mmCIF file of C-alpha atoms in Angstrom:
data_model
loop_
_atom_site.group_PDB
_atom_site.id
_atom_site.type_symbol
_atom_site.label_atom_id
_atom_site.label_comp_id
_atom_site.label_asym_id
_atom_site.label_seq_id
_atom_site.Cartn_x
_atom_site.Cartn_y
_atom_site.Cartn_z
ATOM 1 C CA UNK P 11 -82.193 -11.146 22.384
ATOM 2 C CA UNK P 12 -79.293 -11.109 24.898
ATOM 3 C CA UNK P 13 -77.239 -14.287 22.351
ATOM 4 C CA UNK P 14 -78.121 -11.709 19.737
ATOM 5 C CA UNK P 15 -76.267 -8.557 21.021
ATOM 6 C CA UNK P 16 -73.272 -9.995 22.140
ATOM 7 C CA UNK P 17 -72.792 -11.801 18.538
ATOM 8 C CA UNK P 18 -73.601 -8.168 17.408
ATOM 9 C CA UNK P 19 -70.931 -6.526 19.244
ATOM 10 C CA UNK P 20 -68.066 -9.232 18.755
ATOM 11 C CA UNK P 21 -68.748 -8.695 15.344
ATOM 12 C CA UNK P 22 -68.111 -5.048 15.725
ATOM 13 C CA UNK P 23 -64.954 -5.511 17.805
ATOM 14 C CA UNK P 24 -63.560 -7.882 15.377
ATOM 15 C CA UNK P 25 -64.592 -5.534 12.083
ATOM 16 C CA UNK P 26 -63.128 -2.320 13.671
ATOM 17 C CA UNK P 27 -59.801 -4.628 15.056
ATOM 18 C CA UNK P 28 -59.517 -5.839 11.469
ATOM 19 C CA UNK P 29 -59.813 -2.289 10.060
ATOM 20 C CA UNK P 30 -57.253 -1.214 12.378
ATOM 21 C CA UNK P 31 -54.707 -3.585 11.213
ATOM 22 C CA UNK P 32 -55.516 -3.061 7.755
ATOM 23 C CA UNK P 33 -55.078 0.575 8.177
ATOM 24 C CA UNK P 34 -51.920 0.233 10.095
ATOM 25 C CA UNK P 35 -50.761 -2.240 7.638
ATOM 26 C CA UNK P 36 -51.294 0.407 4.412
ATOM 27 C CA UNK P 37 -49.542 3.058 7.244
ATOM 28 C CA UNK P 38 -46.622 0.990 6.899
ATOM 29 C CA UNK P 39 -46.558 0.385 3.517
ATOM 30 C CA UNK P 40 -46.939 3.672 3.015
ATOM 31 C CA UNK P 41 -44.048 4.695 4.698
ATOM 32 C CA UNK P 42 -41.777 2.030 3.362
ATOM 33 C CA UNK P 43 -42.690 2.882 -0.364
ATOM 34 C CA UNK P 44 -41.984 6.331 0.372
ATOM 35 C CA UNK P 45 -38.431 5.783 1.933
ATOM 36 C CA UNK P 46 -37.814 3.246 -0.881
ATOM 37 C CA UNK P 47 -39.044 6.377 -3.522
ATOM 38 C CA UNK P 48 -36.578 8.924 -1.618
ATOM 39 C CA UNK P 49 -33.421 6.145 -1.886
ATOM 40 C CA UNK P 50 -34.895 5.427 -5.783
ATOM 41 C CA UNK P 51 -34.520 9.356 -5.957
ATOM 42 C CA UNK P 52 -31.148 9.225 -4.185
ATOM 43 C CA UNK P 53 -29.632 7.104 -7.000
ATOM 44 C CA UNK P 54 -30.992 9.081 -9.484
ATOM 45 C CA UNK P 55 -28.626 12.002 -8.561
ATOM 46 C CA UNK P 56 -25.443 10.248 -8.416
ATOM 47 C CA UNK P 57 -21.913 12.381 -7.916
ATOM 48 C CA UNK P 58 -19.713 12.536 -10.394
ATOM 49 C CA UNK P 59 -16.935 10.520 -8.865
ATOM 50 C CA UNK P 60 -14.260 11.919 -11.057
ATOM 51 C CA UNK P 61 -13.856 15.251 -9.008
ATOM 52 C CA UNK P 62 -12.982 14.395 -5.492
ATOM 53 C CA UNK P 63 -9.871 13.853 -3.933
ATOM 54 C CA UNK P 64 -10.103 9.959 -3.479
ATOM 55 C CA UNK P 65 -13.611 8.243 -5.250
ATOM 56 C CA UNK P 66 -14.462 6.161 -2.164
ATOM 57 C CA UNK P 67 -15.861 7.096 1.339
ATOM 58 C CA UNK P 68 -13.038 6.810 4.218
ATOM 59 C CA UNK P 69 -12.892 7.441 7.532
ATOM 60 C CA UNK P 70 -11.272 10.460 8.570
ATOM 61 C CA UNK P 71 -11.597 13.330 11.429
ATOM 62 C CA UNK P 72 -12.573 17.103 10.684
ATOM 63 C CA UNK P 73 -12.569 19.753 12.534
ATOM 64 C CA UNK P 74 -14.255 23.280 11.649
ATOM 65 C CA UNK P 75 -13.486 26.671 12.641
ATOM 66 C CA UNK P 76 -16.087 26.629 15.401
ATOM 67 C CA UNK P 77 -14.473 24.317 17.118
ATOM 68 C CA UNK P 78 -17.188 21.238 16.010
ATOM 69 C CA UNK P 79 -14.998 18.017 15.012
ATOM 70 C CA UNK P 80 -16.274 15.137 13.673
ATOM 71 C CA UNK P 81 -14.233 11.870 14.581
ATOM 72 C CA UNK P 82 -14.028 8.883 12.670
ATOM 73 C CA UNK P 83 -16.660 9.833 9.944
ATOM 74 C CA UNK P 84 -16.632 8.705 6.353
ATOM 75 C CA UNK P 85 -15.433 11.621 4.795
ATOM 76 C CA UNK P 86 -15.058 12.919 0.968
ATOM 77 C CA UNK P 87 -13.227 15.410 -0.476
ATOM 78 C CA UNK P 88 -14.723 18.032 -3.354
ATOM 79 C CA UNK P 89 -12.092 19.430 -5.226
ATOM 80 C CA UNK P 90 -14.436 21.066 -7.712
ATOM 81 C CA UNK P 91 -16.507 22.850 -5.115
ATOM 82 C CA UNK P 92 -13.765 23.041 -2.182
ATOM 83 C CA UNK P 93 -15.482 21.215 0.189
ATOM 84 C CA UNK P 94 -15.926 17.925 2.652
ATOM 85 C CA UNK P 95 -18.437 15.909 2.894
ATOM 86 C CA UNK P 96 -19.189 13.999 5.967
ATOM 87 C CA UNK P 97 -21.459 10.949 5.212
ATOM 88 C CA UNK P 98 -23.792 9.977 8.256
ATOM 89 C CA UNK P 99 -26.015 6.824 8.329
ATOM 90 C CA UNK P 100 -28.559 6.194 10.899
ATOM 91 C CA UNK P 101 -30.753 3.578 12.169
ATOM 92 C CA UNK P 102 -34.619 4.197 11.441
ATOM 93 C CA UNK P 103 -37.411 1.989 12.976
ATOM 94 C CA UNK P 104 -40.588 2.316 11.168
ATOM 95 C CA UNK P 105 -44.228 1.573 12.986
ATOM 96 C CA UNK P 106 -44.781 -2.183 13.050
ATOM 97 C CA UNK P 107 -41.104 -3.243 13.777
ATOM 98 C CA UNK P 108 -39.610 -2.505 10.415
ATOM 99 C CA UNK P 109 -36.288 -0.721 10.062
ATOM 100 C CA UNK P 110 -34.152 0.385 6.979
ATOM 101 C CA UNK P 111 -30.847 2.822 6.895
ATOM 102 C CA UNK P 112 -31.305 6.746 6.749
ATOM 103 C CA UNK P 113 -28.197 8.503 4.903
ATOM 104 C CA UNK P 114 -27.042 12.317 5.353
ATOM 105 C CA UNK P 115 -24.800 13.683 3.842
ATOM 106 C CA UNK P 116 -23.356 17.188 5.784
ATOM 107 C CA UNK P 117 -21.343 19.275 3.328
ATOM 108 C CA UNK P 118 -18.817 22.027 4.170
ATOM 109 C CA UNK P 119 -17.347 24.613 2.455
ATOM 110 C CA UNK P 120 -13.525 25.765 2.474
ATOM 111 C CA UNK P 121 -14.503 28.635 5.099
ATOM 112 C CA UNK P 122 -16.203 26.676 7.626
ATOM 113 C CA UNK P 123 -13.163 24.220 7.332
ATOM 114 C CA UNK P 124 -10.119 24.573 9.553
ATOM 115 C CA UNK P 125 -8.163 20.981 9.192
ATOM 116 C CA UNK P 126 -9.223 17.231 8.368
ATOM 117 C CA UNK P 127 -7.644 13.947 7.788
ATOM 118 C CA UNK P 128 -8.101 10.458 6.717
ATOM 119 C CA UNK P 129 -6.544 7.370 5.374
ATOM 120 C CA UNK P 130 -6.698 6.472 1.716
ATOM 121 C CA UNK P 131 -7.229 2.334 0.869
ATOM 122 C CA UNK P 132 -5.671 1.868 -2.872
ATOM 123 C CA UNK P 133 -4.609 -1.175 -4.597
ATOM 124 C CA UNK P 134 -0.931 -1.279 -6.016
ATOM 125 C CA UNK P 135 0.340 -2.650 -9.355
ATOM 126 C CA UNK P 136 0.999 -5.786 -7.650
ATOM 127 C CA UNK P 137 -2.439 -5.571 -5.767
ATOM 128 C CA UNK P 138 -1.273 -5.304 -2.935
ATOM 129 C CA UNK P 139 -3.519 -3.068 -0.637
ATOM 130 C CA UNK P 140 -1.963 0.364 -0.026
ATOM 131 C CA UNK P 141 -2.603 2.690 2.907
ATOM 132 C CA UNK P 142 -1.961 6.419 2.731
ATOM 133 C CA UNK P 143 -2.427 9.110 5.413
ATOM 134 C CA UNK P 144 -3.449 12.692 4.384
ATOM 135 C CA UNK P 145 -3.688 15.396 6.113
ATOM 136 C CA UNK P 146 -5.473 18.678 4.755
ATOM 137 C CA UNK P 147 -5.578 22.218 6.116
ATOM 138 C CA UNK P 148 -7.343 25.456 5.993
ATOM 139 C CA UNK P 149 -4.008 27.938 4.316
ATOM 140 C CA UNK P 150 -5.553 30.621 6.265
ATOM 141 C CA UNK P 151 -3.163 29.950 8.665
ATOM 142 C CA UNK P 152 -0.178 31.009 6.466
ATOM 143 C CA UNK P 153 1.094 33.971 4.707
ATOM 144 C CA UNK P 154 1.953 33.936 1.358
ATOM 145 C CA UNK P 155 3.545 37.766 -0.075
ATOM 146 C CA UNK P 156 2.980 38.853 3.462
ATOM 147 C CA UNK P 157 -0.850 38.064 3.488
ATOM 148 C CA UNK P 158 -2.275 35.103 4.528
ATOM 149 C CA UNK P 159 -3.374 32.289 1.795
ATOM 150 C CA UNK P 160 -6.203 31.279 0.719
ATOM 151 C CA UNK P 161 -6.920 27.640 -0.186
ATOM 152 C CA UNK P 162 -7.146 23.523 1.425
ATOM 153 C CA UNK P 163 -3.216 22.535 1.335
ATOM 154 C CA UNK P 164 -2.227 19.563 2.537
ATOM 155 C CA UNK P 165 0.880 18.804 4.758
ATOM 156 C CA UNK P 166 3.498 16.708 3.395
ATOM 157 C CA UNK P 167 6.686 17.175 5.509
ATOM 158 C CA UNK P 168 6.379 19.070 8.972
ATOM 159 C CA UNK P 169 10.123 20.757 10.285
ATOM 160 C CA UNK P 170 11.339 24.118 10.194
ATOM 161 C CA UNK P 171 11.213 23.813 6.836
ATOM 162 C CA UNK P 172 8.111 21.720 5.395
ATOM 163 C CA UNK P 173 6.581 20.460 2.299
ATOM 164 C CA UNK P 174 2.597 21.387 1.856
ATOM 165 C CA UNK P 175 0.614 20.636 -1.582
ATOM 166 C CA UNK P 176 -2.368 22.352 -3.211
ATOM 167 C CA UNK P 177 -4.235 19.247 -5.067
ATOM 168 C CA UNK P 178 -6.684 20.657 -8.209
ATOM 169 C CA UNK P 179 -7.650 19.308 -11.091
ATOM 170 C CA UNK P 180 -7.064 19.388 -14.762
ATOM 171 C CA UNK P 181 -9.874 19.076 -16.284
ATOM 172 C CA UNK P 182 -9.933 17.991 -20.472
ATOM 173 C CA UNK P 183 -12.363 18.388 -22.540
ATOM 174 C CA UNK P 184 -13.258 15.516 -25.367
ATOM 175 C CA UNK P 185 -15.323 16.615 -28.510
ATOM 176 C CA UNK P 186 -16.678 14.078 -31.208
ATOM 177 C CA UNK P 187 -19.095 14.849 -34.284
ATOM 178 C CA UNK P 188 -21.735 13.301 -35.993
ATOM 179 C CA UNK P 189 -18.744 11.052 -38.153
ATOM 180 C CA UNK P 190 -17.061 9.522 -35.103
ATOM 181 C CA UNK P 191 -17.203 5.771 -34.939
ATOM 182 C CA UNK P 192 -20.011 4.233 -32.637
ATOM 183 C CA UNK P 193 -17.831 2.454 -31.041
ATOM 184 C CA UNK P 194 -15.265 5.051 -29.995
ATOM 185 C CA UNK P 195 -17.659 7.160 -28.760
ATOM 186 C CA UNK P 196 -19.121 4.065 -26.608
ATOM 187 C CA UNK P 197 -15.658 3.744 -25.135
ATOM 188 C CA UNK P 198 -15.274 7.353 -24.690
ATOM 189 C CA UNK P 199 -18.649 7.768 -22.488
ATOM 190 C CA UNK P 200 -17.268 4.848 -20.506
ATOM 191 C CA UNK P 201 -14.922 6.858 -19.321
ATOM 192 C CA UNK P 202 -15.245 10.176 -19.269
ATOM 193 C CA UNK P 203 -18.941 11.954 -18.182
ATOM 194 C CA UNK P 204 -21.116 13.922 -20.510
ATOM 195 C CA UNK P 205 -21.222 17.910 -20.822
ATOM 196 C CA UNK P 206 -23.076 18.607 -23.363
ATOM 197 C CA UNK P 207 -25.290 16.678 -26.121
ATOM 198 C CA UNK P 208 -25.887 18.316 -29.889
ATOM 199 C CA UNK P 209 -26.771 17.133 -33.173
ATOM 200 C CA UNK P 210 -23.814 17.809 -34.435
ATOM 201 C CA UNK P 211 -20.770 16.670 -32.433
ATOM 202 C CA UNK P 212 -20.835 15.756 -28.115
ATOM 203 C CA UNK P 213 -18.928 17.047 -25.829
ATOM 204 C CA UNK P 214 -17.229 14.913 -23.374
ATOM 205 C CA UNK P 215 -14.858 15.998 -19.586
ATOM 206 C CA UNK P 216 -12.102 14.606 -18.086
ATOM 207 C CA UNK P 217 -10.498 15.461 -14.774
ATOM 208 C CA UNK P 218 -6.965 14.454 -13.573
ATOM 209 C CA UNK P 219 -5.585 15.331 -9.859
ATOM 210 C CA UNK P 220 -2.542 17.662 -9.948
ATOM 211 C CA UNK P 221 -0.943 19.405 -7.259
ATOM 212 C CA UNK P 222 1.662 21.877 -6.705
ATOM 213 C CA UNK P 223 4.421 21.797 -4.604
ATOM 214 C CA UNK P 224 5.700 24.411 -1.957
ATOM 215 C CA UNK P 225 7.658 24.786 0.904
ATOM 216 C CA UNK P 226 6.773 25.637 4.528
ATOM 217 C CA UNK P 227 9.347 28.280 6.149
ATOM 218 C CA UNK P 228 8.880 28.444 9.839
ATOM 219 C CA UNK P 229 5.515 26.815 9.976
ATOM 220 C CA UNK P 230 4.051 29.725 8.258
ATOM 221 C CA UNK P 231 5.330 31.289 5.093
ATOM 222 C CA UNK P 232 4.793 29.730 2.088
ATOM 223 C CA UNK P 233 7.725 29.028 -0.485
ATOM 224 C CA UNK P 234 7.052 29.122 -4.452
ATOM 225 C CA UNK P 235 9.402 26.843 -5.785
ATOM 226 C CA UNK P 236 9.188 28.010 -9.100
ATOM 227 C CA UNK P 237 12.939 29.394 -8.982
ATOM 228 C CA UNK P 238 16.119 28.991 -10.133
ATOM 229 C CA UNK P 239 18.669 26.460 -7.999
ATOM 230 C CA UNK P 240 20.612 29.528 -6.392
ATOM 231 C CA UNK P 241 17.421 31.149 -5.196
ATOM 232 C CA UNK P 242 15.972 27.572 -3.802
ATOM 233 C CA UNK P 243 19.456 27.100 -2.281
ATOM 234 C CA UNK P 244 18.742 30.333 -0.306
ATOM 235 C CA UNK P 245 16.354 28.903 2.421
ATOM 236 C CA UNK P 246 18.960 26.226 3.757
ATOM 237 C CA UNK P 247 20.732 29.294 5.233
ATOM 238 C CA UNK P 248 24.285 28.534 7.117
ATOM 239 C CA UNK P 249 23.876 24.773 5.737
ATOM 240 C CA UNK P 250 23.907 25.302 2.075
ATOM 241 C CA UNK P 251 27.336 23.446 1.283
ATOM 242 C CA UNK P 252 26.058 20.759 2.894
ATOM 243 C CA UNK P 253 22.879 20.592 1.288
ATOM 244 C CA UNK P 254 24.590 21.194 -2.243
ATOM 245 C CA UNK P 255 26.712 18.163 -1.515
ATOM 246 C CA UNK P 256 23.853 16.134 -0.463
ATOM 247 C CA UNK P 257 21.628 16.980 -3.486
ATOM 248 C CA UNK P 258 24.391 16.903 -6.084
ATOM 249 C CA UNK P 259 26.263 12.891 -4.383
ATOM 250 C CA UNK P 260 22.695 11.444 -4.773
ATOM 251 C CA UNK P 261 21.099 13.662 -7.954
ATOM 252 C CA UNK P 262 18.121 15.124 -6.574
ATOM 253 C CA UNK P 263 16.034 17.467 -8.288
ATOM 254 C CA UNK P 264 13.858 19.765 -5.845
ATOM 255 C CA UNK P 265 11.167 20.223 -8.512
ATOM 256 C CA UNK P 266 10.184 16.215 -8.001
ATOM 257 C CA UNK P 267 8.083 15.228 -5.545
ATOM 258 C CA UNK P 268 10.193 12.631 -3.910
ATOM 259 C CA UNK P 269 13.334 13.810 -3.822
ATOM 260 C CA UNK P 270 11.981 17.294 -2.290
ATOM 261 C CA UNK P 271 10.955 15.053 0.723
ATOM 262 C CA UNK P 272 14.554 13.540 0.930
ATOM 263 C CA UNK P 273 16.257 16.823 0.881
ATOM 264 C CA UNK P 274 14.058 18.223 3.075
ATOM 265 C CA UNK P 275 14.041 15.755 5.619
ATOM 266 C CA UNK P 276 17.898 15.353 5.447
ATOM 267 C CA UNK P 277 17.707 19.278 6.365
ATOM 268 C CA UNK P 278 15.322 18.919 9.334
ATOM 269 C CA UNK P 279 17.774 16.337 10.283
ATOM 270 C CA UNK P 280 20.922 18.531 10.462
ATOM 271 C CA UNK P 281 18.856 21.010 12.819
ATOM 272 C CA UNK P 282 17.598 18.522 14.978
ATOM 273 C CA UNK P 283 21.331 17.266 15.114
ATOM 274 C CA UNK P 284 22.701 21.030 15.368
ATOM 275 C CA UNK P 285 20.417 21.886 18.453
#
């Protein structure tokens, strides 16, 4: 009677120690299916890539007007919506031992935004691997017509007289109908995203980065450089001669990009040499 109990009762133990491990087994499971459903889900909502600033994730620094900074995050910037995101990934340690990845992505909006940074990785025509630095700021800080702007510049040239640039995009649209080649159309939803289907025609969009130039007077007023020659000539006062000889020996045109930055700098030069 006494043999008989004990067998009883190990058989017990053993069928509720099994049960335990099967149910902490299907607990598991249960949990990794789920994460694996939410990343499944993740996919499934996929940015368009074509509107930020730079396509891939680099790390940068941010810093927001309550005086929370992020350093070296992997950062994005929206130029659609006018706003950063910051992408955070954490280690997550499920029940049992297992472990997978768990990604957040923090998103914030041109007012909560006071400056960020970060270094672009491109690829040359001679693939060689490029690094830029950007810097972006919150124009609330300057004045443009005597009140202050309103916009995500970023800083070009710092001096008493600097270059800042306010990146946006051009956005096309493409339109077919229900005669355009199959193949065309193939090629054109390769590269360019889908607005709106029909039975008739399809409408395809396009964005390209633009940006427009200005100049920084002081640290704080903003220049439109949509003027004349005379009237740009204007801010180099007491040093215009020399900057009209300078421009006009080596051709530079203020309206391009790279030659603003050389006539620029050549003026921060002569007041750095001046004082």
């Amino acid at each position: 009677m006494y043999r008989f109990s004990y067998l009883t009762l190990l058989f017990l133990v053993s069928s509720s120690l099994l049960f335990a491990q099967k149910k902490d087994k299907k607990k598991k499971n249960d949990m990794i299916h789920a994460a694996t459903k939410d990343l499944e889900n993740q996919a499934l909502n996929e940015r368009d890539s074509m509107v930020f600033y730079h396509s891939e994730w680099e790390i940068g620094n941010l810093a927001l007007k309550d005086g929370t900074t992020f350093k070296d995050v992997s950062l994005l910037y929206d130029l659609e919506r006018d706003q950063v995101e910051v992408l955070q990934v954490e280690d997550i340690e499920f029940y049992g031992g297992e472990g997978m990845k768990d990604t957040t992505v923090l998103i914030f909006e041109q007012h909560e935004i006071d400056a960020f940074d970060f270094i672009a990785h491109t690829v040359d025509e001679s693939d060689q691997k490029v690094e830029t630095e950007h810097h972006f700021v919150n124009a609330e800080r300057y004045y443009r017509d005597e009140h202050p702007a309103i916009g995500i510049y970023e800083t070009i040239v710092e001096g008493k007289i600097g270059i800042i640039a306010y990146p946006y995009l051009l956005k096309t649209i493409h339109r077919t109908n229900s005669h355009f080649d199959p193949e065309r159309r193939r090629e054109l939803e390769n590269n360019v995203h889908d607005l709106r289907g029909g039975r008739q025609d399809e409408i395809y969009y396009s964005y390209k980065l633009k940006e427009r130039l200005y100049l920084l007077i002081e640290g704080k007023n903003i220049y439109d450089l949509n003027v004349k020659r005379k009237a740009f000539m204007k801010v180099f006062d007491g040093k215009q001669e020399e900057m009209n000889e300078y421009m006009r020996k080596l051709n530079l045109q203020y309206k391009n990009k790279d030659d603003l930055i050389k006539i620029v700098n050549y003026y921060n030069g002569l007041e750095v040499m001046m004082n």
